[in-house]
Coordinates of C-alpha atoms in Angstrom, one line a residue:
M1 CA 19.5 -3.3 22.9
K2 CA 19.6 -6.5 20.9
K3 CA 17.8 -8.8 23.4
N4 CA 14.3 -7.4 22.6
S5 CA 14.9 -7.1 18.9
P6 CA 12.9 -10.1 17.6
L7 CA 9.9 -9.0 19.7
L8 CA 10.4 -5.3 18.7
I9 CA 10.5 -6.3 15.0
I10 CA 7.1 -8.0 15.5
I11 CA 5.8 -4.9 17.2
L12 CA 7.0 -2.7 14.3
A13 CA 5.3 -5.2 11.8
L14 CA 2.2 -5.0 14.0
G15 CA 2.3 -1.2 13.7
V16 CA 2.6 -1.5 9.9
F17 CA -0.3 -4.0 10.0
G18 CA -2.5 -1.6 12.0
I19 CA -1.7 1.3 9.6
I20 CA -2.5 -0.8 6.5
T21 CA -5.7 -2.1 8.1
T22 CA -6.7 1.5 8.7
E23 CA -5.8 2.7 5.2
M24 CA -7.1 -0.3 3.3
G25 CA -9.8 -1.8 5.6
I26 CA -12.1 0.8 4.1
V27 CA -12.0 -1.1 0.8
G28 CA -13.7 -4.1 2.5
V29 CA -16.5 -2.0 4.1
L30 CA -17.3 0.4 1.3
P31 CA -20.8 -1.2 0.8
Q32 CA -21.5 -0.7 4.6
I33 CA -20.2 2.9 4.5
T34 CA -22.3 3.9 1.5
Q35 CA -25.4 2.6 3.5
K36 CA -24.5 4.2 6.8
F37 CA -23.6 7.6 5.5
N38 CA -26.1 7.5 2.6
I39 CA -23.5 8.3 -0.1
S40 CA -22.5 6.9 -3.5
T41 CA -19.8 4.4 -4.2
A42 CA -17.7 7.1 -5.9
Q43 CA -18.0 9.3 -2.8
A44 CA -17.1 6.4 -0.5
G45 CA -14.1 5.8 -2.7
L46 CA -12.8 9.2 -1.7
L47 CA -12.0 7.8 1.7
V48 CA -9.4 5.7 -0.1
S49 CA -8.1 8.3 -2.6
V50 CA -8.0 11.3 -0.2
F51 CA -6.1 9.3 2.4
A52 CA -3.6 8.2 -0.3
L53 CA -3.3 11.8 -1.7
V54 CA -2.4 13.2 1.7
V55 CA 0.2 10.5 2.1
A56 CA 1.6 11.3 -1.3
V57 CA 1.8 15.0 -0.8
S58 CA 3.0 15.1 2.7
G59 CA 5.3 12.0 2.6
P60 CA 8.7 13.4 1.6
F61 CA 8.3 16.7 3.5
V62 CA 7.2 15.1 6.7
T63 CA 9.9 12.5 6.4
L64 CA 12.6 15.2 5.8
L65 CA 11.3 17.1 8.8
A66 CA 11.2 14.1 11.0
S67 CA 14.7 12.9 9.9
G68 CA 16.3 14.7 12.9
M69 CA 13.7 13.6 15.6
N70 CA 13.9 10.8 18.1
R71 CA 12.7 7.6 16.4
K72 CA 10.8 6.3 19.4
V73 CA 8.8 9.5 19.7
I74 CA 7.8 9.5 16.0
L75 CA 6.9 5.8 15.9
S76 CA 4.8 5.8 19.1
L77 CA 3.0 9.1 18.2
S78 CA 2.1 7.8 14.7
V79 CA 0.4 4.6 15.9
L80 CA -1.3 6.4 18.7
I81 CA -2.9 8.8 16.2
F82 CA -4.0 5.8 14.1
A83 CA -5.6 4.2 17.1
M84 CA -7.5 7.4 18.0
S85 CA -8.7 8.0 14.4
N86 CA -10.3 4.5 14.3
I87 CA -12.2 5.3 17.5
F88 CA -13.5 8.5 15.8
Y89 CA -14.6 6.4 12.7
A90 CA -16.5 4.1 15.0
L91 CA -18.2 7.0 16.9
T92 CA -19.2 9.4 14.2
G93 CA -22.4 9.6 12.2
R94 CA -21.1 12.3 9.9
F95 CA -19.2 11.7 6.7
E96 CA -17.2 15.0 7.1
V97 CA -15.9 13.8 10.5
L98 CA -14.9 10.5 8.9
M99 CA -13.0 12.4 6.2
V100 CA -11.1 14.6 8.6
F101 CA -9.9 11.5 10.5
R102 CA -8.7 10.0 7.2
I103 CA -6.6 13.1 6.6
I104 CA -4.9 13.4 10.0
P105 CA -3.4 9.9 10.3
A106 CA -2.4 10.0 6.6
I107 CA 0.2 12.6 7.4
F108 CA 1.9 10.2 9.8
H109 CA 1.6 7.1 7.6
P110 CA 4.8 7.7 5.4
V111 CA 6.9 8.7 8.4
F112 CA 6.0 5.6 10.3
F113 CA 6.8 3.5 7.3
S114 CA 10.1 4.8 6.3
I115 CA 11.4 5.1 9.8
A116 CA 10.1 1.6 10.8
L117 CA 12.0 0.0 7.9
V118 CA 15.2 1.8 8.8
T119 CA 14.8 1.2 12.6
A120 CA 14.2 -2.5 12.0
A121 CA 17.5 -2.7 10.1
Q122 CA 19.3 -0.9 12.9
L123 CA 17.9 -3.2 15.6
V124 CA 19.8 -6.3 14.3
S125 CA 23.3 -7.0 13.1
P126 CA 24.1 -5.7 9.6
E127 CA 24.0 -9.1 7.9
K128 CA 20.4 -9.7 9.3
S129 CA 19.1 -6.2 8.3
G130 CA 17.6 -7.4 5.0
Q131 CA 15.6 -10.1 6.9
A132 CA 14.4 -7.6 9.5
V133 CA 13.2 -5.2 6.8
T134 CA 11.4 -8.0 5.0
K135 CA 9.6 -8.9 8.3
V136 CA 8.4 -5.4 8.8
F137 CA 7.4 -5.3 5.2
A138 CA 5.4 -8.5 5.8
G139 CA 3.1 -6.4 8.0
I140 CA 1.9 -4.8 4.8
T141 CA 1.0 -8.1 3.2
V142 CA -0.5 -9.5 6.3
G143 CA -2.6 -6.2 6.5
F144 CA -4.0 -7.1 3.1
A145 CA -4.3 -10.8 4.0
F146 CA -6.0 -10.5 7.4
G147 CA -6.6 -6.8 8.2
V148 CA -8.8 -6.0 5.3
P149 CA -11.0 -9.2 5.3
L150 CA -11.3 -9.1 9.1
T151 CA -12.5 -5.5 8.9
S152 CA -15.0 -6.6 6.3
Y153 CA -16.0 -9.7 8.2
L154 CA -16.6 -7.8 11.5
A155 CA -18.6 -5.1 9.7
E156 CA -20.7 -7.9 8.0
Q157 CA -21.2 -10.1 11.2
I158 CA -21.3 -7.5 14.0
S159 CA -21.2 -3.9 12.9
L160 CA -19.2 -1.3 11.1
E161 CA -18.2 0.2 14.5
A162 CA -16.8 -3.2 15.6
A163 CA -14.6 -3.3 12.5
F164 CA -13.1 0.1 13.3
L165 CA -12.6 -0.7 17.0
F166 CA -10.6 -3.8 15.9
A167 CA -8.2 -1.5 14.0
A168 CA -8.0 0.8 17.0
A169 CA -7.1 -2.1 19.2
V170 CA -4.3 -3.3 16.9
N171 CA -2.8 0.2 16.8
A172 CA -3.1 0.6 20.5
I173 CA -1.2 -2.6 21.1
A174 CA 1.6 -1.5 18.7
F175 CA 1.7 1.8 20.6
A176 CA 2.1 0.1 24.0
G177 CA 4.8 -2.2 22.5
I178 CA 6.8 0.6 21.1
L179 CA 6.5 2.6 24.3
I180 CA 7.6 -0.2 26.5
L181 CA 10.2 -2.1 24.3
L182 CA 11.8 0.4 22.0
P183 CA 14.8 2.2 23.6
S184 CA 15.1 6.0 23.1
M185 CA 16.6 6.4 19.6
P186 CA 17.8 9.9 19.0
V187 CA 19.3 10.4 15.5
Q188 CA 23.1 10.2 15.6
E189 CA 24.0 11.8 12.4
K190 CA 21.4 13.7 10.4
M191 CA 21.8 13.6 6.6
S192 CA 21.5 17.1 5.1
Y193 CA 18.3 17.9 3.3
G194 CA 20.3 18.8 0.2
K195 CA 22.0 15.4 0.1
Q196 CA 18.6 13.7 0.4
L197 CA 17.0 15.9 -2.2
G198 CA 20.0 15.4 -4.5
I199 CA 18.6 12.1 -5.7
L200 CA 15.8 14.0 -7.4
R201 CA 18.2 15.5 -9.9
K202 CA 18.6 12.2 -11.7
P203 CA 16.2 11.8 -14.7
A204 CA 16.3 8.0 -14.3
V205 CA 14.8 8.4 -10.8
W206 CA 11.8 10.2 -12.3
L207 CA 11.2 7.6 -14.9
N208 CA 11.2 5.0 -12.1
I209 CA 8.9 7.1 -10.0
A210 CA 6.4 7.5 -12.9
A211 CA 6.4 3.7 -13.5
V212 CA 5.8 3.1 -9.7
S213 CA 2.9 5.5 -9.7
C214 CA 1.3 3.9 -12.8
I215 CA 1.8 0.4 -11.3
F216 CA -0.1 1.4 -8.2
A217 CA -2.7 3.2 -10.2
A218 CA -3.2 0.0 -12.2
M219 CA -3.6 -2.0 -9.0
F220 CA -5.9 0.3 -7.1
S221 CA -8.2 1.6 -9.8
V222 CA -9.9 -1.8 -9.4
Y223 CA -8.8 -3.1 -6.0
S224 CA -10.3 0.0 -4.3
Y225 CA -13.7 -1.2 -5.4
F226 CA -13.1 -4.9 -4.8
A227 CA -16.1 -5.4 -2.4
E228 CA -18.5 -3.3 -4.6
Y229 CA -17.4 -5.1 -7.8
L230 CA -17.9 -8.6 -6.4
G231 CA -21.2 -7.5 -4.8
Q232 CA -22.7 -5.7 -7.9
V233 CA -21.2 -7.5 -10.9
T234 CA -20.5 -11.1 -9.5
H235 CA -23.5 -10.9 -7.1
M236 CA -21.6 -12.2 -4.1
S237 CA -23.1 -11.9 -0.6
G238 CA -21.2 -10.0 2.1
S239 CA -19.9 -13.2 3.6
W240 CA -18.6 -14.4 0.3
I241 CA -16.9 -11.0 -0.2
S242 CA -15.1 -11.3 3.2
V243 CA -14.0 -14.8 2.2
M244 CA -12.7 -13.5 -1.2
L245 CA -10.8 -10.7 0.5
M246 CA -9.2 -13.3 2.8
V247 CA -8.3 -15.6 -0.2
F248 CA -6.9 -12.6 -2.0
G249 CA -4.8 -11.6 1.0
V250 CA -3.5 -15.0 1.9
I251 CA -2.5 -15.7 -1.7
M252 CA -0.7 -12.3 -1.6
I253 CA 1.6 -13.7 1.1
V254 CA 2.6 -16.5 -1.3
G255 CA 2.9 -14.1 -4.2
N256 CA 5.2 -11.9 -2.2
F257 CA 7.7 -14.7 -1.8
L258 CA 7.4 -15.8 -5.5
F259 CA 8.0 -12.3 -6.8
G260 CA 10.8 -11.8 -4.2
G261 CA 12.5 -14.9 -5.6
S262 CA 11.9 -14.0 -9.2
L263 CA 13.4 -10.5 -8.6
Q264 CA 16.6 -12.0 -7.2
K265 CA 16.9 -14.3 -10.2
N266 CA 16.2 -11.7 -12.8
M267 CA 15.1 -8.2 -11.7
I268 CA 14.6 -6.6 -15.1
R269 CA 12.6 -9.5 -16.6
T270 CA 10.4 -9.6 -13.5
V271 CA 9.8 -5.8 -13.6
V272 CA 9.0 -5.9 -17.3
A273 CA 6.6 -8.9 -17.0
F274 CA 4.6 -7.4 -14.0
P275 CA 2.4 -4.9 -15.9
L276 CA 1.8 -7.5 -18.6
L277 CA 0.6 -10.0 -16.1
Y278 CA -1.8 -7.3 -14.8
L279 CA -3.2 -6.7 -18.3
V280 CA -4.0 -10.5 -18.5
I281 CA -5.7 -10.5 -15.1
Y282 CA -7.9 -7.5 -16.0
L283 CA -9.0 -9.1 -19.3
L284 CA -10.0 -12.2 -17.3
I285 CA -11.9 -10.1 -14.7
Y286 CA -13.7 -8.2 -17.5
A287 CA -14.6 -11.4 -19.4
L288 CA -15.6 -13.5 -16.3
G289 CA -16.8 -10.8 -13.9
T290 CA -20.4 -11.9 -14.0
S291 CA -19.7 -15.6 -13.5
F292 CA -19.5 -16.7 -9.9
V293 CA -17.4 -19.8 -10.1
P294 CA -14.7 -18.6 -12.6
M295 CA -14.3 -15.4 -10.5
L296 CA -13.2 -17.6 -7.5
F297 CA -10.2 -18.7 -9.6
V298 CA -9.6 -15.2 -11.0
V299 CA -9.5 -13.6 -7.5
F300 CA -6.9 -16.3 -6.6
L301 CA -4.7 -15.3 -9.6
W302 CA -5.4 -11.6 -9.0
G303 CA -4.1 -11.8 -5.4
M304 CA -1.0 -13.6 -6.5
I305 CA -0.2 -10.8 -9.1
H306 CA -1.3 -7.9 -6.8
S307 CA 1.2 -8.9 -4.1
G308 CA 4.0 -8.4 -6.6
G309 CA 3.2 -4.7 -7.0
L310 CA 4.6 -3.7 -3.7
I311 CA 7.9 -5.5 -3.9
V312 CA 8.5 -5.1 -7.7
S313 CA 8.0 -1.3 -7.5
Q314 CA 10.0 -0.9 -4.3
T315 CA 12.9 -2.8 -5.8
W316 CA 12.6 -0.8 -9.1
L317 CA 12.7 2.5 -7.3
M318 CA 15.5 1.5 -4.9
T319 CA 17.8 0.7 -7.8
E320 CA 18.2 4.5 -8.3
V321 CA 18.1 5.9 -4.7
N322 CA 20.5 3.8 -2.7
E323 CA 22.4 6.9 -1.5
A324 CA 19.5 8.1 0.7
P325 CA 17.5 5.0 1.7
E326 CA 15.1 6.7 4.2
F327 CA 14.2 9.5 1.8
G328 CA 14.1 6.9 -1.0
N329 CA 11.6 4.9 1.0
S330 CA 9.5 8.0 1.6
L331 CA 9.5 8.7 -2.1
F332 CA 8.3 5.1 -2.6
V333 CA 5.5 5.5 0.0
S334 CA 4.6 8.9 -1.5
F335 CA 4.4 8.0 -5.2
S336 CA 2.8 4.6 -4.6
N337 CA 0.1 6.5 -2.8
L338 CA -0.1 9.1 -5.5
G339 CA -0.8 6.0 -7.8
I340 CA -3.5 4.8 -5.4
T341 CA -5.1 8.3 -5.5
L342 CA -5.0 8.4 -9.3
G343 CA -6.3 4.9 -9.7
S344 CA -9.1 5.1 -7.1
S345 CA -10.2 8.5 -8.4
L346 CA -10.3 7.3 -12.0
G347 CA -12.1 4.2 -10.8
G348 CA -14.7 6.3 -9.0
W349 CA -15.2 8.5 -12.1
I350 CA -15.6 5.4 -14.4
I351 CA -18.2 3.9 -12.0
S352 CA -20.3 7.1 -11.8
R353 CA -20.1 7.6 -15.6
L354 CA -20.0 4.1 -17.2
G355 CA -21.0 1.7 -14.5
I356 CA -18.9 -0.6 -12.3
H357 CA -18.3 -3.4 -14.9
Q358 CA -16.3 -0.9 -17.0
L359 CA -14.0 -0.2 -14.1
I360 CA -11.4 -2.6 -15.5
W361 CA -10.4 -0.3 -18.4
G362 CA -8.9 2.2 -16.0
G363 CA -6.7 -0.5 -14.6
M364 CA -5.6 -1.6 -18.0
L365 CA -4.8 1.9 -19.1
F366 CA -2.4 2.4 -16.2
A367 CA -0.8 -1.1 -16.6
A368 CA -0.1 -0.3 -20.2
L369 CA 1.4 3.1 -19.2
A370 CA 3.6 1.4 -16.6
F371 CA 4.9 -1.1 -19.2
V372 CA 5.8 1.7 -21.6
L373 CA 7.6 3.7 -18.9
I374 CA 9.7 0.7 -17.9
L375 CA 10.7 0.0 -21.5
V376 CA 11.6 3.6 -22.1
K377 CA 13.8 3.6 -18.9
L378 CA 15.5 0.5 -20.0
K379 CA 16.0 1.7 -23.5
I380 CA 17.7 5.0 -22.4
Y381 CA 19.6 3.9 -19.4
T382 CA 20.8 0.4 -20.4
T383 CA 24.4 -0.1 -21.6
S384 CA 25.3 -2.6 -24.3
M385 CA 26.1 -5.1 -21.5
G386 CA 22.4 -5.1 -20.5
Q387 CA 23.1 -3.5 -17.1
V388 CA 21.0 -0.6 -15.8
H389 CA 23.3 2.5 -15.4
H390 CA 23.8 4.1 -12.0
H391 CA 24.9 7.7 -12.3

């Protein structure tokens, strides 16, 4: 069982990478999609928000349903569906077909995620489980770092179809790897639905969930239109946009470690600081959006801060749901995606009403809300010792 585990963890991370590339790669090719399907930026933005909405709504239910099924079956089936969906993106000329194949894989996204994280932890000895989860989680960051810019680059240099076929190939490799390497993993003891759902009875959990949703809404109300913004406001060419997506993503890998270290030193201070850092970044983007050279530096800082959103929110939510980690992870996947839906929808609405430069205000609104929710949570649930209560 253990002899394949390093390779298997890489395969699980590759699956996560393929899934993130499918979900977020659309961000890098929105300009090409608006051209090919002859639709507006706000309509193309639906490909991001509808995907995220389906993940948000189906996440906890599907994860609960799947909690008794063989891990190998679920993991391999999920990436297979992602591979096939990308093939449909490449083949279709109709926006409706594209939309249907955004919805189907989105149902499998949260299950793959929450189960891949737990499976990674089970493949290694207990003391190494944290590292294994971090490696699978790295698939997310690497998806942003290389999956999104590569999708954008292939669409720019070769064709939109080539970009989608690249994502199909990644998912197909993950499928083969899981099929060949992962032993059959029937669930030994199934946690009762009631016990898993019990964590939702804590008001503190809901305050954390609300904060996580707002953090993601703050991040994605602007990031979802990254390529369009740099193209229309900063007047960057397609090749420059691909480079900026790459810079953004690579710096996210660095940011991931910085925020990880900062959370270990002082979790509460890091969580409180995060939305404030976002407000600063958005003021910079708004002020400097039309200037080419300053925006190069701003994108660098933006990627650094953006990377923290994933790990900061996951840590913040997990402080309240340790009793049911799989279900807790699915809540994280679910509500972070609800945030993506809210953010990208508001972003699309602002673009169609006020123009793309005003996009930033949506992000600032959600960052401010997240900040308030975090402070309220700390005010109510912090004892005189400065520790967060666990009930």
